[in-house]
XYZ file of C-alpha atoms in Angstrom:
722
model
C -0.014 -0.106 0.022
C 1.369 3.613 -1.103
C 2.491 5.999 1.586
C 2.604 9.011 -0.950
C 0.125 10.082 -3.359
C 0.807 12.335 -6.521
C -1.527 15.095 -8.132
C -1.264 17.782 -10.606
C -3.798 20.600 -10.630
C -4.614 22.887 -13.715
C -2.072 25.469 -12.449
C 0.589 22.895 -12.977
C 1.443 22.372 -9.098
C 2.364 18.708 -8.359
C 1.028 18.128 -4.916
C 2.777 15.012 -3.163
C 0.478 13.969 -0.166
C 1.838 11.839 2.520
C -0.651 9.612 4.060
C 0.358 6.392 5.545
C -2.450 3.681 5.541
C -3.397 2.091 8.939
C -1.484 4.644 10.889
C -2.644 7.540 13.131
C 0.351 9.455 12.089
C 2.812 9.330 9.122
C 6.330 7.684 9.959
C 8.944 7.427 7.343
C 10.095 3.778 6.279
C 12.552 2.735 3.403
C 9.567 2.072 1.094
C 8.269 5.512 1.824
C 11.590 7.088 0.868
C 11.578 5.252 -2.370
C 7.878 6.476 -3.160
C 8.746 10.140 -2.208
C 11.797 9.924 -4.526
C 9.977 8.514 -7.466
C 7.358 11.427 -7.189
C 9.807 14.063 -6.871
C 11.795 12.756 -10.054
C 8.538 12.486 -11.744
C 7.643 16.028 -11.107
C 10.997 17.585 -11.829
C 11.047 15.822 -15.357
C 7.727 16.490 -16.411
C 7.439 19.871 -18.354
C 3.903 20.411 -17.290
C 4.692 20.852 -13.702
C 5.785 24.413 -12.583
C 6.362 23.410 -9.143
C 5.889 21.075 -6.105
C 4.032 21.064 -2.822
C 4.555 18.492 0.014
C 1.615 17.951 2.045
C 0.202 15.730 4.496
C -3.194 13.794 4.511
C -3.134 13.251 8.469
C -4.045 15.619 11.175
C -0.147 16.126 11.590
C 2.427 16.210 9.098
C 4.958 13.348 10.642
C 6.272 11.914 13.771
C 9.354 11.428 11.936
C 11.542 8.431 11.020
C 10.322 4.787 11.999
C 12.947 4.016 14.521
C 12.297 0.341 13.895
C 13.523 0.988 10.184
C 16.787 2.356 11.641
C 17.064 -0.587 14.040
C 16.569 -3.001 11.288
C 19.037 -1.248 9.142
C 21.787 -1.809 12.159
C 20.661 -5.492 12.484
C 20.950 -6.119 8.870
C 24.063 -4.083 8.192
C 27.157 -5.626 9.460
C 29.251 -2.416 9.728
C 29.040 1.182 9.934
C 30.126 1.489 6.358
C 26.975 -0.441 5.246
C 24.919 2.029 7.448
C 26.719 5.023 5.982
C 25.773 3.977 2.416
C 22.104 3.565 3.780
C 21.998 7.086 5.265
C 23.551 8.458 1.973
C 20.572 7.146 0.095
C 18.547 9.574 2.158
C 20.805 12.205 1.550
C 20.640 11.888 -2.072
C 16.821 11.817 -2.178
C 16.717 15.083 0.138
C 19.493 16.696 -2.056
C 17.253 15.944 -5.103
C 14.558 17.721 -3.324
C 16.715 20.666 -2.727
C 18.060 21.181 -6.109
C 14.866 20.154 -7.985
C 16.605 19.983 -11.279
C 18.822 22.941 -10.621
C 22.569 23.088 -10.614
C 24.330 25.090 -8.101
C 27.650 25.068 -10.042
C 26.064 26.811 -12.833
C 23.684 28.913 -10.806
C 20.840 27.388 -12.536
C 17.576 27.175 -10.383
C 15.349 24.157 -10.493
C 11.549 23.995 -9.845
C 10.054 25.550 -6.577
C 9.295 23.069 -3.727
C 7.200 24.242 -0.890
C 6.175 22.076 2.102
C 2.948 22.702 3.970
C 3.167 21.592 7.562
C -0.435 21.171 9.049
C 0.675 19.996 12.481
C 3.781 18.253 14.317
C 6.625 17.942 12.189
C 9.669 16.216 13.825
C 12.756 14.492 13.085
C 13.162 13.264 9.324
C 10.007 15.358 8.696
C 11.730 18.467 9.393
C 14.783 17.239 7.617
C 12.640 16.944 4.583
C 11.208 20.482 5.314
C 14.601 22.045 5.634
C 15.676 20.820 2.285
C 12.761 22.456 0.410
C 12.467 26.080 -0.613
C 9.868 27.319 1.527
C 8.388 26.015 4.824
C 4.960 27.134 5.428
C 3.313 26.134 8.581
C -0.380 26.131 9.802
C -1.184 28.158 12.817
C -1.691 25.083 15.076
C -1.120 25.544 18.684
C -0.723 21.755 18.993
C 1.997 21.303 16.699
C 5.598 20.985 17.470
C 8.529 21.596 14.943
C 12.014 20.319 15.233
C 14.806 17.852 15.522
C 14.354 15.721 18.816
C 16.465 12.802 17.816
C 19.149 13.780 20.468
C 16.596 12.775 23.175
C 16.333 9.055 21.929
C 20.121 8.431 21.854
C 21.021 9.656 18.026
C 21.213 13.213 16.448
C 19.547 14.397 13.116
C 21.506 12.424 10.560
C 19.178 13.137 7.497
C 20.841 16.335 6.593
C 19.216 18.274 9.614
C 22.366 19.089 11.501
C 24.183 20.276 8.516
C 21.223 22.412 7.005
C 20.110 23.862 10.224
C 23.533 24.974 11.241
C 24.153 26.585 7.962
C 20.617 28.142 8.098
C 20.634 29.613 11.548
C 24.165 29.742 12.612
C 26.155 27.755 15.382
C 24.775 29.247 18.591
C 21.016 29.647 17.273
C 20.950 25.981 16.095
C 22.441 24.444 19.175
C 19.312 24.288 21.229
C 17.382 22.304 18.482
C 20.311 20.022 17.291
C 22.125 19.405 21.005
C 18.988 19.667 23.150
C 16.099 18.646 20.843
C 13.711 21.576 21.449
C 10.589 21.417 19.421
C 8.951 24.814 19.706
C 5.296 25.711 18.440
C 4.812 27.098 15.162
C 5.082 30.841 16.056
C 8.091 30.230 18.111
C 9.625 27.974 15.356
C 9.112 31.064 12.985
C 10.692 33.655 15.552
C 13.575 31.242 15.867
C 14.116 30.819 12.186
C 13.125 27.244 11.761
C 10.275 27.805 9.344
C 9.412 30.629 6.974
C 5.777 31.436 7.280
C 2.809 30.945 9.650
C -0.725 30.969 7.970
C -4.309 30.115 9.136
C -4.915 26.276 8.614
C -7.451 26.626 5.922
C -5.026 28.732 3.772
C -2.359 26.231 4.195
C -2.232 24.452 0.701
C -3.377 27.543 -1.205
C -0.598 29.649 0.229
C 1.897 26.961 -0.592
C 0.792 26.843 -4.284
C 0.794 30.557 -4.466
C 4.290 30.820 -3.260
C 5.254 27.934 -5.749
C 3.635 29.794 -8.730
C 5.517 33.079 -7.903
C 8.894 31.971 -6.797
C 11.823 33.638 -8.449
C 15.163 31.766 -9.304
C 16.629 33.655 -6.408
C 14.053 31.953 -4.057
C 14.853 28.502 -5.315
C 18.611 28.542 -4.566
C 19.644 27.789 -1.083
C 22.051 30.144 0.565
C 24.692 27.547 0.937
C 24.437 26.772 -2.854
C 25.224 30.581 -3.541
C 28.548 31.999 -4.207
C 29.850 33.915 -1.292
C 27.600 32.220 1.350
C 28.838 33.038 4.722
C 27.794 31.171 8.095
C 25.418 33.243 10.286
C 27.473 34.175 13.257
C 30.882 33.209 12.005
C 32.802 30.162 10.784
C 34.530 27.800 13.106
C 37.850 29.235 12.260
C 36.686 33.017 12.527
C 37.409 34.563 16.226
C 33.712 34.689 16.932
C 32.851 31.303 15.524
C 35.875 29.487 17.583
C 34.512 31.059 20.676
C 31.026 29.861 19.988
C 32.431 26.291 19.528
C 34.563 26.542 22.552
C 31.518 27.367 24.757
C 29.294 24.911 23.058
C 31.621 22.166 23.608
C 32.100 22.957 27.365
C 28.485 23.423 27.670
C 27.608 19.966 26.213
C 30.420 18.295 28.077
C 29.190 19.708 31.438
C 25.568 18.716 30.752
C 26.097 15.302 29.562
C 29.404 14.319 31.274
C 30.512 13.077 27.821
C 28.263 10.029 28.444
C 26.202 10.500 25.345
C 27.908 9.685 21.959
C 25.245 11.398 19.920
C 25.892 14.733 21.608
C 29.537 14.568 20.914
C 28.920 13.243 17.336
C 26.445 16.246 16.586
C 28.908 18.783 17.777
C 31.748 17.288 15.571
C 29.439 17.128 12.570
C 28.671 20.767 12.898
C 32.203 21.724 13.412
C 33.714 19.979 10.685
C 30.762 20.358 8.445
C 31.088 24.089 8.385
C 34.529 23.887 7.226
C 33.427 21.902 4.110
C 31.582 22.370 0.999
C 27.992 21.403 1.417
C 28.011 18.070 -0.389
C 31.081 16.957 1.517
C 29.477 18.142 4.779
C 26.541 15.884 4.473
C 28.924 12.953 3.754
C 30.606 13.869 6.803
C 27.176 13.909 8.749
C 26.285 10.408 7.410
C 29.780 9.120 8.713
C 29.157 10.416 12.185
C 25.306 9.245 12.160
C 26.743 5.793 11.052
C 29.271 5.709 14.139
C 26.486 6.525 16.499
C 24.024 4.150 15.262
C 26.510 1.158 15.789
C 27.449 2.585 19.464
C 25.943 0.355 22.010
C 24.820 3.251 24.125
C 22.881 4.678 21.366
C 21.291 1.341 20.383
C 20.323 0.932 23.985
C 18.806 4.286 24.334
C 16.785 3.704 20.981
C 15.454 0.385 22.237
C 14.496 1.658 25.798
C 13.312 5.313 25.117
C 11.392 4.734 21.842
C 10.929 1.161 20.913
C 10.078 -0.554 24.264
C 8.423 2.672 25.740
C 6.056 2.556 22.748
C 5.619 -1.070 23.070
C 4.525 -0.833 26.779
C 2.163 2.205 26.137
C 0.375 0.198 23.305
C -0.434 -2.451 25.896
C 2.340 -5.196 25.555
C 1.717 -6.051 29.122
C -2.113 -5.385 29.552
C -4.046 -8.442 30.266
C -5.530 -9.684 27.107
C -9.217 -10.174 26.306
C -10.444 -7.586 28.928
C -12.614 -4.618 27.889
C -11.564 -1.139 27.556
C -12.109 1.370 30.460
C -15.091 3.621 29.701
C -14.618 6.367 32.305
C -15.826 9.741 32.638
C -15.079 10.817 36.236
C -12.443 9.802 38.718
C -12.289 10.210 42.511
C -9.124 11.264 44.431
C -8.715 11.206 47.966
C -6.234 13.422 49.543
C -5.434 17.152 48.154
C -1.652 17.187 48.998
C 1.082 17.225 46.410
C 0.334 13.776 44.955
C -3.454 13.936 45.038
C -3.759 17.350 43.652
C -1.194 16.343 41.122
C -3.317 13.327 39.936
C -6.588 15.318 39.935
C -4.897 17.917 37.744
C -3.624 15.443 35.386
C -6.916 13.792 35.139
C -8.809 16.972 34.478
C -6.207 17.888 31.767
C -7.256 14.675 30.290
C -10.834 15.559 30.058
C -12.093 13.664 33.065
C -14.596 15.014 35.641
C -12.706 14.774 39.087
C -14.050 14.738 42.487
C -11.077 15.531 44.987
C -11.717 14.874 48.679
C -9.881 15.822 51.700
C -10.375 16.085 55.488
C -10.860 19.786 55.914
C -11.400 22.906 54.130
C -7.858 24.259 54.766
C -6.412 21.045 53.030
C -8.918 21.653 50.165
C -7.738 25.141 49.831
C -4.059 24.165 49.841
C -4.683 21.560 47.039
C -6.712 23.965 45.008
C -4.015 26.474 45.427
C -1.170 24.153 44.176
C -3.268 23.068 40.931
C -4.088 26.859 40.228
C -0.495 27.946 40.790
C 0.821 25.274 38.334
C -1.737 26.162 35.689
C -1.014 30.074 36.079
C 2.636 29.105 35.358
C 1.859 27.106 32.187
C -0.280 30.051 30.985
C 2.611 32.374 31.697
C 4.980 30.153 29.730
C 2.608 29.787 26.785
C 1.795 26.219 27.282
C -1.780 26.643 27.657
C -4.359 29.265 27.251
C -6.116 31.018 29.880
C -9.429 29.318 28.810
C -7.899 25.761 29.085
C -6.565 26.647 32.429
C -10.010 27.538 33.749
C -11.726 24.492 32.065
C -9.263 22.249 33.915
C -10.112 24.006 37.420
C -13.804 23.874 36.602
C -13.626 19.994 35.935
C -12.450 19.439 39.504
C -14.921 19.181 42.371
C -13.183 20.084 45.827
C -14.979 18.571 48.892
C -14.599 17.358 52.298
C -17.410 14.722 52.111
C -16.271 11.298 51.140
C -20.071 10.466 50.115
C -19.517 12.575 46.945
C -17.564 9.608 45.621
C -20.698 7.386 45.577
C -21.035 7.536 41.971
C -17.363 7.250 41.021
C -16.205 3.958 39.253
C -12.771 4.740 39.842
C -11.230 6.274 43.074
C -7.540 6.732 43.762
C -6.253 7.069 47.506
C -3.288 9.462 47.795
C -3.032 10.516 51.641
C -0.061 10.207 53.952
C 1.979 7.013 53.921
C 0.546 5.555 57.172
C -1.113 2.100 56.876
C -3.733 2.900 59.759
C -4.952 5.990 58.012
C -5.160 4.213 54.742
C -7.024 1.326 56.179
C -9.614 3.716 57.930
C -10.221 5.244 54.447
C -10.595 2.122 52.654
C -13.161 0.792 55.145
C -15.278 3.955 54.803
C -14.975 3.950 51.032
C -16.075 0.377 50.705
C -19.350 1.306 52.418
C -20.070 4.335 49.906
C -18.818 3.308 46.430
C -20.570 0.419 44.140
C -19.098 -3.320 44.054
C -17.875 -2.576 40.712
C -15.745 0.501 41.685
C -11.999 -0.007 41.289
C -10.232 1.316 44.445
C -6.338 2.090 44.086
C -3.714 3.281 46.200
C -1.182 5.765 45.383
C 1.218 4.218 48.174
C 4.837 4.258 47.121
C 6.055 1.714 49.743
C 3.318 -0.444 51.343
C 2.474 -3.883 50.132
C -0.793 -3.839 48.257
C -1.909 -7.176 49.654
C -1.728 -5.761 53.169
C -3.800 -2.607 52.414
C -6.416 -4.717 50.508
C -7.443 -6.231 53.771
C -9.477 -3.173 54.592
C -11.489 -3.302 51.117
C -14.623 -5.447 50.655
C -13.436 -6.637 47.401
C -9.726 -7.101 47.226
C -9.857 -8.271 43.784
C -11.156 -4.841 42.909
C -7.933 -3.223 44.572
C -4.797 -2.381 42.821
C -1.650 -0.008 43.406
C -1.189 2.712 41.120
C 2.074 4.576 42.174
C 2.498 7.943 40.515
C 5.824 9.847 40.660
C 6.381 13.261 41.864
C 5.812 15.864 40.588
C 2.873 14.140 38.769
C 2.593 16.847 36.212
C 6.035 16.060 34.904
C 6.770 12.391 35.530
C 5.885 10.152 32.717
C 5.879 6.749 34.601
C 3.216 5.034 36.684
C 3.687 1.776 38.484
C 0.692 -0.455 38.448
C 0.922 -3.083 41.408
C -1.152 -6.138 41.567
C -1.349 -8.373 44.465
C -2.105 -11.991 44.293
C -5.842 -11.181 44.747
C -6.011 -8.336 42.070
C -7.994 -9.517 39.133
C -7.176 -9.027 35.382
C -9.972 -6.584 34.844
C -8.600 -4.218 37.578
C -5.197 -4.393 36.167
C -6.616 -3.545 32.750
C -8.520 -0.708 34.072
C -5.613 0.891 35.831
C -3.603 0.485 32.739
C -6.311 2.271 30.554
C -6.360 5.104 33.233
C -2.610 5.545 32.996
C -2.850 5.740 29.257
C -5.969 8.272 29.420
C -3.533 10.305 31.436
C -0.981 10.241 28.649
C 1.393 8.518 31.232
C 3.639 5.315 30.605
C 2.518 2.341 32.542
C 4.575 -0.603 33.910
C 2.889 -3.541 35.650
C 4.740 -5.265 38.568
C 3.888 -7.672 41.284
C 3.227 -6.878 44.890
C 6.263 -6.333 47.352
C 7.425 -3.806 49.871
C 8.631 -0.606 47.812
C 7.497 -2.367 44.520
C 10.179 -1.956 41.715
C 11.208 1.889 41.430
C 11.428 2.645 44.994
C 13.102 -0.528 45.902
C 15.886 0.344 43.496
C 16.253 4.109 44.223
C 16.241 3.810 48.095
C 19.412 1.712 48.005
C 20.991 4.292 45.825
C 19.974 7.060 48.277
C 21.317 4.892 51.227
C 24.745 4.145 49.493
C 25.235 7.813 49.030
C 24.202 8.682 52.604
C 26.222 5.802 54.090
C 29.367 7.248 52.188
C 29.002 10.444 54.285
C 29.148 8.476 57.512
C 32.084 6.517 56.354
C 33.995 9.733 55.766
C 33.694 10.428 52.138
C 33.367 13.971 51.143
C 29.851 15.033 50.096
C 30.987 16.903 46.857
C 32.775 13.697 45.711
C 29.532 11.554 46.254
C 27.302 14.145 44.315
C 29.827 14.735 41.552
C 30.290 10.929 40.947
C 26.548 10.660 40.775
C 26.390 13.095 38.191
C 29.319 11.654 36.273
C 27.385 8.219 35.902
C 24.364 10.034 34.430
C 22.079 10.479 37.285
C 19.905 13.521 37.252
C 20.356 14.255 41.046
C 23.100 13.070 43.579
C 21.799 10.751 46.345
C 22.252 13.756 48.943
C 20.238 16.197 46.860
C 17.438 13.602 46.216
C 17.196 12.754 49.891
C 16.746 16.648 50.394
C 14.023 16.828 47.794
C 12.097 14.011 49.057
C 12.547 14.706 52.877
C 14.818 13.360 55.525
C 11.571 13.089 57.655
C 10.137 10.604 55.034
C 13.373 8.738 55.171
C 13.160 8.474 59.017
C 9.514 7.397 58.657
C 10.274 4.689 56.137
C 13.280 3.366 58.010
C 11.021 3.170 61.309
C 8.317 1.565 59.375
C 10.533 -1.016 57.513
C 12.445 -1.980 60.843
C 9.163 -2.661 62.486
C 7.747 -4.719 59.408
C 10.980 -6.597 58.815
C 12.239 -7.194 62.320
C 15.550 -9.284 62.271
C 15.586 -9.239 58.526
C 16.218 -5.443 58.465
C 19.730 -4.584 57.531
C 21.152 -1.883 59.530
C 23.208 0.567 57.813
C 25.177 3.831 58.278
C 22.553 5.652 56.325
C 20.051 5.399 59.051
C 22.586 6.893 61.431
C 23.443 9.939 59.226
C 19.672 10.509 58.342
C 18.396 10.042 61.887
C 21.090 12.721 63.205
C 20.353 15.340 60.644
C 16.555 14.978 61.003
C 17.001 15.172 64.765
C 18.549 18.549 64.525
C 15.860 19.825 62.251
C 17.638 19.254 58.878
C 14.777 17.830 57.120
C 15.711 18.818 53.623
C 14.465 21.292 51.115
C 11.008 21.611 52.917
C 12.790 23.046 56.122
C 15.525 24.914 54.045
C 17.923 22.883 55.501
C 19.430 19.317 54.888
C 22.558 18.208 53.225
C 22.252 21.455 51.287
C 21.713 25.006 52.447
C 18.902 26.905 50.868
C 17.732 30.629 50.990
C 14.281 31.869 52.142
C 12.719 30.991 48.870
C 13.990 27.493 48.909
C 16.647 28.015 46.139
C 19.663 25.419 46.692
C 22.946 27.323 47.556
C 25.411 24.548 48.092
C 26.304 21.568 50.382
C 25.956 22.408 54.025
C 29.409 23.288 55.415
C 28.423 21.875 58.848
C 28.152 18.394 57.651
C 32.016 17.919 58.116
C 31.595 18.739 61.784
C 29.091 16.030 62.454
C 30.597 13.409 60.004
C 34.378 14.541 59.458
C 35.854 13.672 55.993
C 38.571 10.964 56.056
C 42.141 12.473 55.090
C 42.256 10.025 52.314
C 39.585 10.099 49.993
C 38.646 7.029 47.725
C 39.018 7.095 44.044
C 35.938 8.744 42.103
C 35.815 5.372 40.174
C 35.085 3.473 43.410
C 32.230 5.874 44.353
C 30.680 5.641 40.657
C 30.711 2.008 41.010
C 29.093 1.897 44.287
C 26.332 4.259 43.325
C 25.667 2.494 39.901
C 26.001 -1.094 40.958
C 23.870 -1.015 44.123
C 21.038 -0.010 41.635
C 21.668 -2.707 39.080
C 21.921 -5.415 41.788
C 18.583 -4.449 43.278
C 17.036 -4.163 39.895
C 18.227 -7.809 39.057
C 16.796 -8.952 42.331
C 13.166 -7.848 41.648
C 13.538 -9.760 38.548
C 14.809 -12.831 40.170
C 12.047 -12.470 42.819
C 9.289 -11.956 40.196
C 8.279 -8.457 41.419
C 9.485 -7.291 37.882
C 8.244 -9.326 34.952
C 9.597 -7.966 31.923
C 13.168 -6.467 31.612
C 11.709 -3.946 29.070
C 9.599 -2.531 31.765
C 12.653 -2.681 34.145
C 14.649 -0.358 31.814
C 11.842 1.945 30.972
C 10.713 2.243 34.485
C 14.267 2.802 35.617
C 14.872 5.762 33.375
C 11.524 7.239 33.452
C 10.775 6.426 37.417
C 14.037 7.656 39.032
C 16.429 8.763 36.201
C 18.632 5.877 36.150
C 21.549 6.813 33.646
C 19.609 7.350 30.392
C 22.964 6.759 28.266
C 22.887 3.182 29.410
C 19.335 2.312 28.275
C 18.503 1.027 31.791
C 20.105 -1.444 34.242
C 19.341 -4.523 32.169
C 20.660 -2.987 28.913
C 23.870 -1.780 30.911
C 24.538 -5.342 32.043
C 24.193 -6.811 28.528
C 26.495 -4.135 27.000
C 29.011 -4.592 29.849
C 28.870 -8.267 29.755
C 27.765 -10.695 32.607
C 31.259 -11.787 33.392
C 32.446 -8.070 33.828
C 29.597 -7.236 36.087
C 29.901 -10.299 38.254
C 33.601 -9.563 38.769
C 32.739 -6.015 39.612
C 30.036 -7.002 42.184
C 32.218 -9.491 43.715
C 35.055 -6.956 44.199
C 32.757 -4.413 45.802
C 31.269 -7.278 48.058
C 34.703 -7.875 49.381
C 35.395 -4.300 50.038
C 31.992 -3.016 51.108
C 29.697 -5.777 52.104
C 27.110 -8.366 51.078
C 24.779 -5.955 49.441
C 26.913 -6.067 46.386
C 26.790 -9.762 46.026
C 26.187 -10.934 42.557
C 22.510 -11.977 42.220
C 21.929 -15.756 41.654
C 20.185 -14.832 38.630
C 23.417 -13.332 37.059
C 25.340 -16.573 38.006
C 22.663 -18.740 36.410
C 22.804 -16.575 33.212
C 26.493 -16.789 33.138
C 26.596 -20.701 33.226
C 23.727 -20.865 30.343
C 25.454 -17.966 28.394
C 22.177 -15.909 28.398
C 21.695 -12.073 28.283
C 18.481 -10.056 29.264
C 17.778 -8.989 25.616
């Protein structure tokens, strides 16, 4: 079935329409490229055709390249040379669009080509757009324009890096190539990414009008004209040199040199701007091929795109269960988590009934939601009318009886089993038998909590991450009593809220918190052992963690850490492993340093809560040793403690699918995205190496680093996780 369609109107404009069958959004495939090339060549060679318009038959233009096609290219190609040749095929097709029958050597202009972007255009779609002579975009506030490839472990390799650097200059192009920013149409126009924004109903007519009135000067790209100068300076100019020095330092600082795509992108820009255009795109293809065969980039593509999409489409959703048809949602607890869940639900079109114990708590919750919405309006992320609609969809109340007609209720109160149990008993007497009751607990076993509901099979854990508005992951936790219908409905709600679900089995702390708590404890324990706090925090950043363990515990609160440690000690008894982290945390919390909430923790804060730096007084409580360990040792401890715990959750059947483990690790607690997740990291490092490293750490620092039995089994069987 064709992805592209060709038509010529009476005025002589050939319209090539992209409309992939059986897809909600256009995605480029190798077959699609061949079709596009055939139609472009047909239009160029046809004397009746005066110009070309590229358009979309969908509500949006394109979501970019089908990354499965890139993955298959890597699997089918034994070397980066084969991949280079494949990428050069794309470059040839786009260069053909750019020249459209012209010849830059003689100054002859080809036929004018305009592109009509009706909605989101990212990745290869924008690379096609920037190879045309006029980019016209509909005034669609939902649309995003740009090159987000860096976010999934690659960089724009279809000419986007080379062309955008020449179009905008080094500094102006950097946020879009190196950070993957995808602005809305009007912001894209102001940034120079596109040429024109028009009312949606005029999009095609404006594109055709431009094509019919284009001059030879309009058709030849600036970089194909004699005397072309790079905006902002060449790399070897004084200003251009300073720009590159700054950009290189910035990227190295932000990425810790862990992301090969970022390094390749800046090399592509630097080298490409010193080469003629046709050689520059060959250089881009060379760097792209190197990145695509890099294990880190491959792991990132698999986890951040392929596996994430697989899970969102329902790979782990119980089969043969009806779809959830939900119009309203009940939420109990108007604190940070409850108000965040209520806001996310209202933004997704659900009517929400938000309940808390008194008017003070309700007003605080309402204030939080309004404050977040106001900031979104100020930043242009939503209209005032949309913000007002969201608030109007939330009914605030102190009466649990208002939940009577809800078919789905989420409890999000303080992490106290007695408080939760009391709420569940009351709720069971109010709602109907078919109502699904869920707890947003982050630590307490679902089976234990289900003892307080009348129908435990209709009870499930649904663990959102904070802040709910920004965090993409949600853990769905099923106990041995939770039925498939309940799991399916929880999954459907998570997708309704546009979050990424993973489904795990019941256990204390579940998957994500079970892995992040050892990371925090390891870092805090090192303070008690005499490690310098700055060494710990910097080592964490150098392994790619978004927050060091000391900053992270400050953000989540040392009071909460004390509460969790106390509750765990009571629940586990002799099985509880005493550690240096408890000694440090209890000491700090005991002197009122509870973290950011009290403007005092491992870090110092100003009166507005802005972090100022590590607290100098920590050295008086826990003096640093005169001899500090190597940063490699600290990095190994912080990384391996998470990996070991992740493998144990799989070994103990808490985690069922390694794809959920990797997606959950990156989107749940920020585990080193460059690695693709803990299981991808083990595969890329090699099981033998990981076992050796674990054994060494066990000998030095204790049994918690002992290689899990599952790893030993896999070593004997010569298995890998993927």
